[in-house]
PDB file of C-alpha atoms in Angstrom:
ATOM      1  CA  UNK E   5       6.724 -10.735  18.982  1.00  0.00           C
ATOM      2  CA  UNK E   6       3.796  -8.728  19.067  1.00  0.00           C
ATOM      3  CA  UNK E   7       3.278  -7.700  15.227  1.00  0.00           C
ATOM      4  CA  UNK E   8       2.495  -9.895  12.412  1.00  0.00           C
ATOM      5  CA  UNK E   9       4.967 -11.397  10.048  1.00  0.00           C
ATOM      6  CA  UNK E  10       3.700  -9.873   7.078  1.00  0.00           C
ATOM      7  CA  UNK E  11       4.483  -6.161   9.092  1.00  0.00           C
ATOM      8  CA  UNK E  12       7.702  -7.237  10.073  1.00  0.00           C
ATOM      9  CA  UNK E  13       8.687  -7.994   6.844  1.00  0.00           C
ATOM     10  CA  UNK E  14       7.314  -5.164   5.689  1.00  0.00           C
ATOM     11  CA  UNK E  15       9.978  -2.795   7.764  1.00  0.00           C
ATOM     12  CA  UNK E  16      12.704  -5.070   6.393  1.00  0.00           C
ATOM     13  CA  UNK E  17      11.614  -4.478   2.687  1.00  0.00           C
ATOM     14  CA  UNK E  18      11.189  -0.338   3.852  1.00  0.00           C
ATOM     15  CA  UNK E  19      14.462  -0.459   4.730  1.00  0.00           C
ATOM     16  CA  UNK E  20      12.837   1.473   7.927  1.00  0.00           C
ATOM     17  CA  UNK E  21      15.112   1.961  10.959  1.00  0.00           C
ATOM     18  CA  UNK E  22      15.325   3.659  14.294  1.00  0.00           C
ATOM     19  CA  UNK E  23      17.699   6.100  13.987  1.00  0.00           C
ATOM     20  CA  UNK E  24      15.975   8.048  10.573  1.00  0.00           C
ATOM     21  CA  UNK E  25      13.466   9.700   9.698  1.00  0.00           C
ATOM     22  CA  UNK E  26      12.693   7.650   6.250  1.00  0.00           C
ATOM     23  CA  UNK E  27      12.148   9.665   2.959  1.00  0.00           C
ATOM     24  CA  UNK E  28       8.479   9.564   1.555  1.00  0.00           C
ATOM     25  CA  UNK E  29      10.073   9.985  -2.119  1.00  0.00           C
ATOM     26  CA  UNK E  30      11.941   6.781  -1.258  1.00  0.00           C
ATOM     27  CA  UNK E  31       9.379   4.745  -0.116  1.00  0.00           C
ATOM     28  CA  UNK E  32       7.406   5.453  -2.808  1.00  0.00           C
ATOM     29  CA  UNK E  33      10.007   3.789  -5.004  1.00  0.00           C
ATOM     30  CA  UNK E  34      10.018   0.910  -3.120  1.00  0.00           C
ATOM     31  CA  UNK E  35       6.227   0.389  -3.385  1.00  0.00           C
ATOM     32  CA  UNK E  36       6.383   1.257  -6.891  1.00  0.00           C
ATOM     33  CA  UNK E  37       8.313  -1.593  -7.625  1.00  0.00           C
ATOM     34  CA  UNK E  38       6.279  -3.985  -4.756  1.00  0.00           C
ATOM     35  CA  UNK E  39       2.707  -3.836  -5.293  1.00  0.00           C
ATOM     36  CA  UNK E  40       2.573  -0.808  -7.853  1.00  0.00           C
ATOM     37  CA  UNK E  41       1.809   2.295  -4.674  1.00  0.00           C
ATOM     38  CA  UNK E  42       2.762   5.184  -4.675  1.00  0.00           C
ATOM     39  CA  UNK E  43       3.095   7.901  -1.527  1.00  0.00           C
ATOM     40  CA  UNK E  44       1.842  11.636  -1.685  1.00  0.00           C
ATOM     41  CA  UNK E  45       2.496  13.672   1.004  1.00  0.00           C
ATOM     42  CA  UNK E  46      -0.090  15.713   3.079  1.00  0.00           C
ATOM     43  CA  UNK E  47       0.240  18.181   5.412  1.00  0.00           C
ATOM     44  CA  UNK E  48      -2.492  16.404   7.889  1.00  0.00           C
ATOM     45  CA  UNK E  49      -5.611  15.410   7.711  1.00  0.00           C
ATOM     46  CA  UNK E  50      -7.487  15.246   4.028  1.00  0.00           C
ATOM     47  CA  UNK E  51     -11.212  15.036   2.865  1.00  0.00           C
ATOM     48  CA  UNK E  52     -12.612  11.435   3.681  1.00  0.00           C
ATOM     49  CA  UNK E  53     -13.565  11.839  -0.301  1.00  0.00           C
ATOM     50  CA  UNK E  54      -9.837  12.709  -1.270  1.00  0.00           C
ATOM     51  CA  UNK E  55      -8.472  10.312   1.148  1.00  0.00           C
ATOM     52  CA  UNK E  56     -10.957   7.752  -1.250  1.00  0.00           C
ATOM     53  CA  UNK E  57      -9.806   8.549  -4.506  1.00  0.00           C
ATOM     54  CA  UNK E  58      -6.341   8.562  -3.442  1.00  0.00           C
ATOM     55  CA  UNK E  59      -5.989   5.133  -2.632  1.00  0.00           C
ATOM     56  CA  UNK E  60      -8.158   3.872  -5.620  1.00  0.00           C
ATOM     57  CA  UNK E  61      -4.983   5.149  -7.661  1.00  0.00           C
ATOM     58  CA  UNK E  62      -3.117   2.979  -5.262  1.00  0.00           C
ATOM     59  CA  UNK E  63      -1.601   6.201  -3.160  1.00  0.00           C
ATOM     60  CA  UNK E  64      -0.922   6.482  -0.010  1.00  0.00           C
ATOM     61  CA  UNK E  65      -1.730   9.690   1.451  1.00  0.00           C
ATOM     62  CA  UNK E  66       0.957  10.527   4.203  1.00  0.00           C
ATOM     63  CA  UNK E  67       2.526  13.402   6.463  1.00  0.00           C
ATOM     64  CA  UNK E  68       5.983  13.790   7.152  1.00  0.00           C
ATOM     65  CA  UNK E  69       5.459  15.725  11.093  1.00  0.00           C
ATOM     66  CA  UNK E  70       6.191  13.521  13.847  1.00  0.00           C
ATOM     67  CA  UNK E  71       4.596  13.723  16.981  1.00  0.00           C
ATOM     68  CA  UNK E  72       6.177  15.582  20.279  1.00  0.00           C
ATOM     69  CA  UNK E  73       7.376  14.138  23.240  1.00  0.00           C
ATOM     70  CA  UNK E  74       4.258  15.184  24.941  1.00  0.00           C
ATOM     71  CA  UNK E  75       1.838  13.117  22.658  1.00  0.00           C
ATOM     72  CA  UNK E  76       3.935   9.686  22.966  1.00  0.00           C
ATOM     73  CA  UNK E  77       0.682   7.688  23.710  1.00  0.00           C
ATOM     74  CA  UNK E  78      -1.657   9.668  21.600  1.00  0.00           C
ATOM     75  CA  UNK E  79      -1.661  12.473  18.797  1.00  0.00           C
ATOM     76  CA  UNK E  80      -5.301  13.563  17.663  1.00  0.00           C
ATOM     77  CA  UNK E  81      -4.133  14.004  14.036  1.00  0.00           C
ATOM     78  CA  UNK E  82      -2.249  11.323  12.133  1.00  0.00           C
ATOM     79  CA  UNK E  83       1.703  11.964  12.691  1.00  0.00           C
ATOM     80  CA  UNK E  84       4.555  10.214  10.319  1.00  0.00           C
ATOM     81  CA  UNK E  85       5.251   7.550  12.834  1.00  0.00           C
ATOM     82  CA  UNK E  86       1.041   6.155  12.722  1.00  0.00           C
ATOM     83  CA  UNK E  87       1.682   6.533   8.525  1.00  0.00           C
ATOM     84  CA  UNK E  88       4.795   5.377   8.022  1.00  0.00           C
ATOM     85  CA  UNK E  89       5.492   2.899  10.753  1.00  0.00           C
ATOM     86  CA  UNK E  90       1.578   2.261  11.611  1.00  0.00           C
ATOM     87  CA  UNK E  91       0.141   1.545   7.714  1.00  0.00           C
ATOM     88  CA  UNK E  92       2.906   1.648   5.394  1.00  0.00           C
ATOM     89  CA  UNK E  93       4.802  -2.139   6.121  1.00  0.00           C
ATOM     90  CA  UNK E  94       1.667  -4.202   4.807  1.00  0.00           C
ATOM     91  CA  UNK E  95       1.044  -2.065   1.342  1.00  0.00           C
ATOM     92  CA  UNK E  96       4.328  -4.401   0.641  1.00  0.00           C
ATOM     93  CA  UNK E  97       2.194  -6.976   0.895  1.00  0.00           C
ATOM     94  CA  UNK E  98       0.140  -7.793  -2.448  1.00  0.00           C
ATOM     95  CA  UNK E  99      -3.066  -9.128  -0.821  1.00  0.00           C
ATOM     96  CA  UNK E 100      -3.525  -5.847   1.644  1.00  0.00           C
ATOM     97  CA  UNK E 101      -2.471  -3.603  -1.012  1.00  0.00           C
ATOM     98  CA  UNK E 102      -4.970  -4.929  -3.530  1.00  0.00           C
ATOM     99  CA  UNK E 103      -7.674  -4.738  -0.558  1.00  0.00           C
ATOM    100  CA  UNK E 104      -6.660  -1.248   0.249  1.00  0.00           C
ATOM    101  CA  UNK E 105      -7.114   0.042  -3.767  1.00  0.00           C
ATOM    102  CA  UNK E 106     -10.447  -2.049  -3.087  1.00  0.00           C
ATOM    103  CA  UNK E 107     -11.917  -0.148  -0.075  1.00  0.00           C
ATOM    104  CA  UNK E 108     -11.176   3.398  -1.620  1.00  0.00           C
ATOM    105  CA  UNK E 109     -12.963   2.465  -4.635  1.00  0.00           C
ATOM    106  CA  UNK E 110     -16.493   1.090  -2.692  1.00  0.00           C
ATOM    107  CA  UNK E 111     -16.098   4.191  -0.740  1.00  0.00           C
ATOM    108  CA  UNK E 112     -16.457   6.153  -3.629  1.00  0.00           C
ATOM    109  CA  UNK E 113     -19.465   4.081  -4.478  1.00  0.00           C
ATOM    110  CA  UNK E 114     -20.846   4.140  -1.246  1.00  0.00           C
ATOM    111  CA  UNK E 115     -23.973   6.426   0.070  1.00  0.00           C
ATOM    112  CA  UNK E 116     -25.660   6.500   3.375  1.00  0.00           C
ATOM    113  CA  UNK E 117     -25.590   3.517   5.600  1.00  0.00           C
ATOM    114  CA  UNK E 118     -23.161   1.999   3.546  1.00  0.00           C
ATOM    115  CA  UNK E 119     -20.612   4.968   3.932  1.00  0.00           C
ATOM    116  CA  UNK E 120     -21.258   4.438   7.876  1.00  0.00           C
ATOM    117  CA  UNK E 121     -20.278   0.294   7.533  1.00  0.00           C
ATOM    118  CA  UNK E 122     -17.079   0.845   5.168  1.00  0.00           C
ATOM    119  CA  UNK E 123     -16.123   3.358   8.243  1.00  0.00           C
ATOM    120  CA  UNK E 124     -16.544   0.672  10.788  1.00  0.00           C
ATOM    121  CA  UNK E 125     -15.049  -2.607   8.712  1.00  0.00           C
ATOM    122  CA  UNK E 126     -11.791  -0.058   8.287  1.00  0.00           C
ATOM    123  CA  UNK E 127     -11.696   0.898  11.659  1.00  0.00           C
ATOM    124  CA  UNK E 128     -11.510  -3.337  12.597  1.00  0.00           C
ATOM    125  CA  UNK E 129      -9.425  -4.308   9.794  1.00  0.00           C
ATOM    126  CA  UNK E 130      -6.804  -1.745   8.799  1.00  0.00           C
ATOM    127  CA  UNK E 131      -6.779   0.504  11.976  1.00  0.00           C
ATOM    128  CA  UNK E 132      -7.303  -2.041  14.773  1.00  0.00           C
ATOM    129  CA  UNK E 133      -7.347  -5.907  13.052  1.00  0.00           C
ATOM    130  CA  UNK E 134      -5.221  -8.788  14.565  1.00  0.00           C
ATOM    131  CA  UNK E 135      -3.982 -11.797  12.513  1.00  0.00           C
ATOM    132  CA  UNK E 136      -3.653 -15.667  12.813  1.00  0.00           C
ATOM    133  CA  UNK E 137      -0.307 -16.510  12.093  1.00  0.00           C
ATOM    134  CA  UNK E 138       1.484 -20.071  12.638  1.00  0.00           C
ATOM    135  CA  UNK E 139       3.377 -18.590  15.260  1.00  0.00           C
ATOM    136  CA  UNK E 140       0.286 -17.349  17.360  1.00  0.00           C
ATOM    137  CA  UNK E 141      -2.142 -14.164  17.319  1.00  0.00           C
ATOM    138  CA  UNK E 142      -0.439 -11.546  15.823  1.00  0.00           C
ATOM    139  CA  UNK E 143      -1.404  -7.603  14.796  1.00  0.00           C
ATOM    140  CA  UNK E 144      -1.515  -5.687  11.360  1.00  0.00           C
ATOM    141  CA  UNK E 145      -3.954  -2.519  12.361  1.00  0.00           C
ATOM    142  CA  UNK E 146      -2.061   0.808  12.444  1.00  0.00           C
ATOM    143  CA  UNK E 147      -3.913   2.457  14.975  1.00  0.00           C
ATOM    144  CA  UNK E 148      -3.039  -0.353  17.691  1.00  0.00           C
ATOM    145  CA  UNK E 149       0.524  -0.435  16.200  1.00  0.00           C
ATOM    146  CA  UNK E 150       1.272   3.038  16.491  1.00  0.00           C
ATOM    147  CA  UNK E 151      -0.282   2.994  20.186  1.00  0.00           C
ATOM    148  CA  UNK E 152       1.821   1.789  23.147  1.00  0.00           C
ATOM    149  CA  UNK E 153      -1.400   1.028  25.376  1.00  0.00           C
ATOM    150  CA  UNK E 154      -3.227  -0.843  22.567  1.00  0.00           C
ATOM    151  CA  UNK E 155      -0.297  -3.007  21.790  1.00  0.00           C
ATOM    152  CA  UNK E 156      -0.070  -4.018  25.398  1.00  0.00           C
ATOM    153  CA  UNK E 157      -3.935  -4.404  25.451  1.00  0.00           C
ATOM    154  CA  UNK E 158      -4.862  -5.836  22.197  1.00  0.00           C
ATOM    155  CA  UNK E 159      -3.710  -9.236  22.828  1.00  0.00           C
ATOM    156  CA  UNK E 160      -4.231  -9.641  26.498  1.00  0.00           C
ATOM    157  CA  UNK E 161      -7.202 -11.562  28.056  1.00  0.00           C
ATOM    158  CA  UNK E 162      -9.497  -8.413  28.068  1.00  0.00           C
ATOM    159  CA  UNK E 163     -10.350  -8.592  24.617  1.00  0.00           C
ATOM    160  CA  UNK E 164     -12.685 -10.810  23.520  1.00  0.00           C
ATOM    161  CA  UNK E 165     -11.610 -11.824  19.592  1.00  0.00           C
ATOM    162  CA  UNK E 166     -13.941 -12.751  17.011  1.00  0.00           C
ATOM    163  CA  UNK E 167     -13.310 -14.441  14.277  1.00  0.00           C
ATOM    164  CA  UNK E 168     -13.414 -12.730  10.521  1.00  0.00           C
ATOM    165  CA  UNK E 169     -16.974 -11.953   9.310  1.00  0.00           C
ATOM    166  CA  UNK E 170     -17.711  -8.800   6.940  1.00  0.00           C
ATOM    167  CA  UNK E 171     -21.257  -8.658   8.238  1.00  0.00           C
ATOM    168  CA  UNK E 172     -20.892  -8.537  11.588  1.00  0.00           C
ATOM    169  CA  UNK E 173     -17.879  -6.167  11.308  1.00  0.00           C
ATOM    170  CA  UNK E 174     -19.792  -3.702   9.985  1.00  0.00           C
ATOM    171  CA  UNK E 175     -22.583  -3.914  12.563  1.00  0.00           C
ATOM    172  CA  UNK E 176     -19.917  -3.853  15.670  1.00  0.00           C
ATOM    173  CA  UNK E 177     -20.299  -0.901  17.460  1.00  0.00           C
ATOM    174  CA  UNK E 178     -16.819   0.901  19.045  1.00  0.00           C
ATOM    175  CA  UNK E 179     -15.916   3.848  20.664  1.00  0.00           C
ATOM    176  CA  UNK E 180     -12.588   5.981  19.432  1.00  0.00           C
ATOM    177  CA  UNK E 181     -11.714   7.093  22.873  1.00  0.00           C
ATOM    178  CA  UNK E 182     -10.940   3.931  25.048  1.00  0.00           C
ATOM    179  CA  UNK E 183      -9.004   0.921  24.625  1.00  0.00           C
ATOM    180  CA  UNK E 184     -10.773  -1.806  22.484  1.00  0.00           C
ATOM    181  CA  UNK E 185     -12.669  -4.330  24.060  1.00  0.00           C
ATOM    182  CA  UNK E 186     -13.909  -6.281  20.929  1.00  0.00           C
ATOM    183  CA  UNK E 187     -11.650  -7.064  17.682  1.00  0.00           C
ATOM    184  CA  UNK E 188     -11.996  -9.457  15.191  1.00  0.00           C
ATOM    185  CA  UNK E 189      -9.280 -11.695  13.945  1.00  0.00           C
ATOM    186  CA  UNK E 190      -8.472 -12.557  10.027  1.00  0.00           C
ATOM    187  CA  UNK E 191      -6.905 -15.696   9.363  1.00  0.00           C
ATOM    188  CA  UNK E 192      -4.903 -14.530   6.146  1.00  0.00           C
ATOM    189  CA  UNK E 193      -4.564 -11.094   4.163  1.00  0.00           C
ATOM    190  CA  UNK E 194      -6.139 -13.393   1.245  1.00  0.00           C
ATOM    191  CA  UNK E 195      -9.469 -13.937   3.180  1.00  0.00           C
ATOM    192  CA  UNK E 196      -9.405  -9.896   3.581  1.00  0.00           C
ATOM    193  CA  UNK E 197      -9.329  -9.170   0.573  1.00  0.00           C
ATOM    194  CA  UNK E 198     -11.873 -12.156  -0.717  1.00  0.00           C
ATOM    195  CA  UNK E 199     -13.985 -11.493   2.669  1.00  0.00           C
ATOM    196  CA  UNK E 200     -14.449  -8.190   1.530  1.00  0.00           C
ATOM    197  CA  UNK E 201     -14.405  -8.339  -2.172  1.00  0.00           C
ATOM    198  CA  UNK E 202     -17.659 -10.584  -1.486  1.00  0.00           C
ATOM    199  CA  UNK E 203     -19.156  -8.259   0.873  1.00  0.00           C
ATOM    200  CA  UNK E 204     -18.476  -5.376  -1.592  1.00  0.00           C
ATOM    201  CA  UNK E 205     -20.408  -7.086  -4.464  1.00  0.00           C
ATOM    202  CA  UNK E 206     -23.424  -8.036  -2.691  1.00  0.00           C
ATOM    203  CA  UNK E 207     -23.890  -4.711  -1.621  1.00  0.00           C
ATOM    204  CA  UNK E 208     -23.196  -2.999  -5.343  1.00  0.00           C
ATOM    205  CA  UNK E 209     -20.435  -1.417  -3.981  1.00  0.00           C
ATOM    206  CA  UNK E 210     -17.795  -2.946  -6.328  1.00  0.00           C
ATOM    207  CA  UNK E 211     -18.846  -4.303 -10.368  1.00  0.00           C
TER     208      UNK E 211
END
């Protein structure tokens, strides 16, 4: 009840369970066939500028180490279960996936300040963005999805939600370490991807 529709039927299409560890090769078929993604594993974190070019070839980077029982509520470097069950689900959906192939290629293009806002619109969108669905406030971003506290937190009356804006995303100021006192809410995965298709172009980032 807490995660978007477009998530949920993201598992579903995964085939993703609780009792497995699921197979990178496998997924990687299934987006293949989806949206046209591929996976490629990684042993942990990777080069902001490989991590860039990978997904403008539409592939996911991903590691296959899950976190210890120690590191439940947080793991400083990027474990299977923030990849796979955090960001994987919604490159099934064609909208996110064609934003995703979108952002790695205006990151590419990017320099200076703009390197700094593509940073921050990713951190509100695909690590920490919340959805509109018909059935009430929902979220999509990894980051809260793979976090116990910011799933309980993200969509209580602490957080004050804005709604969608490129511009003002990328001037929002946040801090990594605590829970998230500002997010900003899209109303479909279409308006993502037009939002910041448009944003993109104005600021030469994308021809």
């Amino acid at each position: 009840g807490r995660a978007c529709k477009e998530y949920m039927d993201g598992t579903e299409q995964l085939k993703l369970s609780p009792d497995k560890i699921p197979s990178l090769k496998d997924l990687s078929h299934v987006f293949n066939k989806i949206t046209g993604w591929k996976v490629a594993r990684v042993p942990g974190l990777i080069q902001s500028q490989n991590f860039f070019e990978l997904l403008r070839r539409s592939v996911f980077p991903s590691t296959d180490y899950i976190r210890g029982k120690e590191e439940l509520d947080y793991t400083p470097a990027p474990d299977l279960f923030h990849d796979i069950f955090g960001h994987m689900p919604l490159l099934t959906n064609k909208s996110f996936a064609s934003f995703y192939q979108k952002f790695g290629e205006a990151a590419l293009n990017a320099k200076g300040n703009n390197s700094i806002k593509l940073e921050t619109f990713h951190w509100f969108t695909v690590e920490f963005g919340l959805i509109n669905n018909p059935e009430g406030r929902r979220i999509y971003g990894a980051g809260v999805l793979s976090s116990l506290k910011e799933v309980q937190h993200s969509l209580s009356d602490q957080v004050e939600v804005k709604p969608f804006d490129p511009e003002k995303i990328v001037n929002q100021e946040y801090d990594v370490w605590h829970l998230q006192p500002i997010l900003f809410a899209i109303d479909s995965f279409e308006q993502l991807e037009k939002g910041f298709d448009d944003w993109c172009k104005k600021e030469g980032l994308l021809s």
